[in-house]
Structure formats: structure tokens, C-alpha cells
PDB file of C-alpha atoms in Angstrom:
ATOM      1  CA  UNK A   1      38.843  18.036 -21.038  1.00  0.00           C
ATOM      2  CA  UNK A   2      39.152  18.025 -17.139  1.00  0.00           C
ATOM      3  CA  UNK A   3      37.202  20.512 -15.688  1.00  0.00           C
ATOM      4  CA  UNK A   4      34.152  19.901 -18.555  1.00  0.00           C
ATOM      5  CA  UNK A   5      33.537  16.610 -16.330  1.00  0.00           C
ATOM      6  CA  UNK A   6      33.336  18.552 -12.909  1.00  0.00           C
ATOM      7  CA  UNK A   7      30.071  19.974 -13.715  1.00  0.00           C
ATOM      8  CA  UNK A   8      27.930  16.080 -15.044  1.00  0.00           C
ATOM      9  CA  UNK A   9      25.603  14.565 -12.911  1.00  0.00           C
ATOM     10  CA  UNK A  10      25.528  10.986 -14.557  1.00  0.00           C
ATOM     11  CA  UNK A  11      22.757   8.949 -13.204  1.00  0.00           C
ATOM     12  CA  UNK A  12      21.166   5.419 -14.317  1.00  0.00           C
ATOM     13  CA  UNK A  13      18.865   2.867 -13.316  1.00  0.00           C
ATOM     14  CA  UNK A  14      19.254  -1.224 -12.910  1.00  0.00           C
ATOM     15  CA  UNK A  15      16.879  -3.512 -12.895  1.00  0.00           C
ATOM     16  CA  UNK A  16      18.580  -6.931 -10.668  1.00  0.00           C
ATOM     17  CA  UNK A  17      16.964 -10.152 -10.860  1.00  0.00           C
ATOM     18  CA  UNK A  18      17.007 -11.601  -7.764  1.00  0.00           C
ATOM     19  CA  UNK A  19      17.486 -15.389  -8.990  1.00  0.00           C
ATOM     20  CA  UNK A  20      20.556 -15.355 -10.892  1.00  0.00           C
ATOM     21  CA  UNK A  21      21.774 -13.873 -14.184  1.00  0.00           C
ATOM     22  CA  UNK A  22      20.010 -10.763 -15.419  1.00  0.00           C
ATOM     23  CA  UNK A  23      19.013 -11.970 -18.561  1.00  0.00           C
ATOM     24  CA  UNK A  24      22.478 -12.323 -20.262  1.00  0.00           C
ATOM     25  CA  UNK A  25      22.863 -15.791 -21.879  1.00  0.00           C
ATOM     26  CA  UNK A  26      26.693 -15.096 -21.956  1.00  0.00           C
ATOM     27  CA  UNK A  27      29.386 -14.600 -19.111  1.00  0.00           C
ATOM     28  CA  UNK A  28      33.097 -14.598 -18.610  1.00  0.00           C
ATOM     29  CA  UNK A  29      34.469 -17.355 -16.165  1.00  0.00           C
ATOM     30  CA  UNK A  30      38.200 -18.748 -15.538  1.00  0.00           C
ATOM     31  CA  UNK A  31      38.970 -21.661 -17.907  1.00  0.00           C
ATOM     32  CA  UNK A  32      41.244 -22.760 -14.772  1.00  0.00           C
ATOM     33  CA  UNK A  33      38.541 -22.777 -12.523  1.00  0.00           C
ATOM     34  CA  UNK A  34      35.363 -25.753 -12.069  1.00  0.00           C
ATOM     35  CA  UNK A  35      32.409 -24.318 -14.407  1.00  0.00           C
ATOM     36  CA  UNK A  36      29.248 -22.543 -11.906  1.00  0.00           C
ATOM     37  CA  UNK A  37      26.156 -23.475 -13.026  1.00  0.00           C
ATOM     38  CA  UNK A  38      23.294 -20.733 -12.796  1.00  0.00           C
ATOM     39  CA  UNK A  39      19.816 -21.661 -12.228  1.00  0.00           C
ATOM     40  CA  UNK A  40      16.126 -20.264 -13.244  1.00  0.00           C
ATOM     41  CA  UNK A  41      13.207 -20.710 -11.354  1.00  0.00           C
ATOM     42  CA  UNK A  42      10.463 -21.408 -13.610  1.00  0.00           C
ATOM     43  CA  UNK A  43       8.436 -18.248 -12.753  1.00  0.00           C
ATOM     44  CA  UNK A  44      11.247 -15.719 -11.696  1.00  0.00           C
ATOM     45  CA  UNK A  45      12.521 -14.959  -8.395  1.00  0.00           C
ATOM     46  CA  UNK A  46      11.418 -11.191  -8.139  1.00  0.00           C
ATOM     47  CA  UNK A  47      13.868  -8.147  -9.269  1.00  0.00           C
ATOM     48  CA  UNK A  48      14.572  -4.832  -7.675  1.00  0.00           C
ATOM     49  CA  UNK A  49      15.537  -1.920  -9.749  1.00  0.00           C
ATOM     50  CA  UNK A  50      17.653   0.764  -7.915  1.00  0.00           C
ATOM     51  CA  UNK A  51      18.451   4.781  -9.607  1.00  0.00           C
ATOM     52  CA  UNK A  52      21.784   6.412  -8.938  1.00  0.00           C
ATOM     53  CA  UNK A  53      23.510   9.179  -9.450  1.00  0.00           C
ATOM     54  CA  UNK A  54      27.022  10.278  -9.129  1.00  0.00           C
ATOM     55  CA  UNK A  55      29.469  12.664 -10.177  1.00  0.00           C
ATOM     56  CA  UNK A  56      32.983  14.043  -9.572  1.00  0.00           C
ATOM     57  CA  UNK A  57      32.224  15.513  -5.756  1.00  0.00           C
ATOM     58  CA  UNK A  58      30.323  12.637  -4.931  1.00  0.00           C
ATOM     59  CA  UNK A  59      26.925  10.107  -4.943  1.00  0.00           C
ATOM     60  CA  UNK A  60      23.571  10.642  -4.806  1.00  0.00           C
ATOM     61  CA  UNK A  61      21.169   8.216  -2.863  1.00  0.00           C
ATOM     62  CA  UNK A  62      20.607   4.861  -4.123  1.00  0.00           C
ATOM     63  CA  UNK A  63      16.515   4.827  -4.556  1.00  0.00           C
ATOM     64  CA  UNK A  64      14.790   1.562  -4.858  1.00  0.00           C
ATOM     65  CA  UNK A  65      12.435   1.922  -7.134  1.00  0.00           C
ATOM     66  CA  UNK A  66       8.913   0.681  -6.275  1.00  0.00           C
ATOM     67  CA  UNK A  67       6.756  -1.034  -9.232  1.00  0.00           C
ATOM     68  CA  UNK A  68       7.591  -0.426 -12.482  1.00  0.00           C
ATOM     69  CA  UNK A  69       9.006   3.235 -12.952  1.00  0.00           C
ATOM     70  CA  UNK A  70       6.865   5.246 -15.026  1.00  0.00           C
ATOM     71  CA  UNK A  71       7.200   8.915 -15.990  1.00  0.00           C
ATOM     72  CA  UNK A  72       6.091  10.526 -12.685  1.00  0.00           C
ATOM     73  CA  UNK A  73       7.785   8.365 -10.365  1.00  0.00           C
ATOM     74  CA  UNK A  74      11.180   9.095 -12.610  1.00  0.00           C
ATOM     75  CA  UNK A  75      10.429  12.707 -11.751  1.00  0.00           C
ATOM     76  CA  UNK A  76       9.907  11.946  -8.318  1.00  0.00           C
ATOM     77  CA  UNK A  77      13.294  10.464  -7.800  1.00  0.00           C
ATOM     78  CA  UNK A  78      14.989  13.346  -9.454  1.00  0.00           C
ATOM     79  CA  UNK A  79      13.135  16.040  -7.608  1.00  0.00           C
ATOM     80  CA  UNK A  80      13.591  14.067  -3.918  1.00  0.00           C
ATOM     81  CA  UNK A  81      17.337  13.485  -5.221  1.00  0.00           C
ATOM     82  CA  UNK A  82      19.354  15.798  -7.899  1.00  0.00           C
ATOM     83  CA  UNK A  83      17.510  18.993  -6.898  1.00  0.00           C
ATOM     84  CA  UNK A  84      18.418  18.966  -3.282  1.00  0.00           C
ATOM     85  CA  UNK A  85      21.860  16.841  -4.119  1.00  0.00           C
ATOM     86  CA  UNK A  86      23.561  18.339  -7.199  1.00  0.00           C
ATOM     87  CA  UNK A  87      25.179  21.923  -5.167  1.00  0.00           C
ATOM     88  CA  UNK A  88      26.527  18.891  -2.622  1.00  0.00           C
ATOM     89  CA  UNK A  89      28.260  16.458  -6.023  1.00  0.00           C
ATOM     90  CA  UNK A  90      29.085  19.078  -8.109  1.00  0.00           C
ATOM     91  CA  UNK A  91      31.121  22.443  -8.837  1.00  0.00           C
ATOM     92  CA  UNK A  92      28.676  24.859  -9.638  1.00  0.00           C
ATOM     93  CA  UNK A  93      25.775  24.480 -12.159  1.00  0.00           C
ATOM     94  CA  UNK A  94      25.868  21.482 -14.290  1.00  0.00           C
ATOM     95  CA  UNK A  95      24.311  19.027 -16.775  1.00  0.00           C
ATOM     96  CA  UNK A  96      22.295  16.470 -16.017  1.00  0.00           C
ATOM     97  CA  UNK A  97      23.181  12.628 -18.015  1.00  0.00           C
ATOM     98  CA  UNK A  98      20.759  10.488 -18.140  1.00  0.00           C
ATOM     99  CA  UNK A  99      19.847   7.420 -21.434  1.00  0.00           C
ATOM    100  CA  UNK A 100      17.042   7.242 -23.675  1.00  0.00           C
ATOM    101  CA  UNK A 101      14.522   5.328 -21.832  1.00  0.00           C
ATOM    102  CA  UNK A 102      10.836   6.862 -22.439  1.00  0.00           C
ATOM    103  CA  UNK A 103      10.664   8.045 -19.205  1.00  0.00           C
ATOM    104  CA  UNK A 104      13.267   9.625 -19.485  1.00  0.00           C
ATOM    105  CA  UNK A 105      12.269  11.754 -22.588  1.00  0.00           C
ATOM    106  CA  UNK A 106       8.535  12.020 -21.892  1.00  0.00           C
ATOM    107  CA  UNK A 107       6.849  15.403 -21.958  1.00  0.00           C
ATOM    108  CA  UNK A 108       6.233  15.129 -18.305  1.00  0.00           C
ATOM    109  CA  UNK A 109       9.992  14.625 -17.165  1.00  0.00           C
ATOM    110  CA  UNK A 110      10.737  17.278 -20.414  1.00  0.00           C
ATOM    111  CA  UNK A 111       8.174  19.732 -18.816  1.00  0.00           C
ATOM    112  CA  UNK A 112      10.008  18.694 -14.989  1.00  0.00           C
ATOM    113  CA  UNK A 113      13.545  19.801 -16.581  1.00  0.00           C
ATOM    114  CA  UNK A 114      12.006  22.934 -18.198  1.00  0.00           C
ATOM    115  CA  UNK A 115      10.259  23.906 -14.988  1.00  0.00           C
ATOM    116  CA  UNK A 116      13.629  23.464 -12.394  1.00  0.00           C
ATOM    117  CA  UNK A 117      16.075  24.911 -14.891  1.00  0.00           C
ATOM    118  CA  UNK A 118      17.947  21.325 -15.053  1.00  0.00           C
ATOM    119  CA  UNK A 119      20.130  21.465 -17.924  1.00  0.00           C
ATOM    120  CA  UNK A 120      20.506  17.954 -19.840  1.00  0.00           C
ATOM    121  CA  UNK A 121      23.790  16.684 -20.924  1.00  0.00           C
ATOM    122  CA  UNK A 122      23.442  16.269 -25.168  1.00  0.00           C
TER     123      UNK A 122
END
């Protein structure tokens, strides 16, 4: 399998709340160890969602994402960042990974793929 791996851009976004746990109810912690006891603020602490990239020659950017990402802004990340970054983080031409969120498989980021030859990873 090596080499198949040389050529994926695998990229992902986060959404970090800034107040403690981000959203899971469950978490591991060391029996051994005093129990930490995570907090809420009634009406949220703000978030920041960040998009990467990386793959086996290196890392794109880390974007912080402004607002809520939406189906133009996704392709705005990707053309300010894979275009101009995959020849530096990859060998050759490649395949882009990327989830199912609907921006991500929205006719406008479809139609951005189509238009700058950006082959997705199936």
C-alpha cells in the first residue's frame, strides 16, 4: 500500500469550544488520579473552528474559520490553501480527502473541484 498514501491530501475541520468539553458527555481520566470537574457557562463561552490539511510531505495552513462555514467560504479555504499547497505536501498529482459535511458535497464546492481538476479521494 505505501506509495498509494504519498499522493492524499487529508484535510478536516474542528469546531473547539472555548469553555470546556466539546460536547462529549464522556471522557477517559486516571482512576489513580483526584476526579477534574468540567464546567458550563450557562450561555457558552464562544468556539473557534480551525481547517487543516496534511499529508505525507507535509501541512497545510491552519485557517480559522470566520462565522459559520458555508459552501463558498469552504471553497475559499481550499482555493487560498490546497491549490497553491498540494505540489509543496505531496508527490505529484493526488486526491483530495475530505468527510461528508454539506459543504463539502454541495454543487458549488462540486462545480470548484470540477473547475481546478482536484481529484477527490472515494
Amino acid at each position: 500500500m505505501g506509495k498509494k498514501w504519498d499522493y492524499v491530501i487529508f484535510s478536516d475541520e474542528k469546531k473547539f469550544n472555548l469553555d470546556g468539553p466539546d460536547g462529549f458527555r464522556y471522557f477517559w481520566y486516571d482512576l489513580r488520579k483526584e476526579k477534574e470537574i468540567f464546567s458550563k457557562r450557562t450561555f457558552g463561552g464562544g468556539s473557534v473552528m480551525v481547517w487543516g490539511g496534511f499529508a505525507t510531505e507535509g501541512t497545510t495552513p491552519l485557517v480559522f474559520v470566520q462565522g459559520r462555514m458555508n459552501s463558498e467560504s469552504y471553497v475559499d479555504i481550499l482555493a487560498d490553501n490546497i491549490l497553491p499547497e498540494a505540489p509543496l505536501i505531496t508527490s505529484g498529482d493526488y486526491l483530495f480527502q475530505q468527510g461528508n459535511a454539506s459543504v463539502h458535497i454541495s454543487e458549488t464546492s462540486k462545480s470548484w473541484f470540477d473547475a481546478n481538476f482536484v481529484k477527490l479521494f472515494d
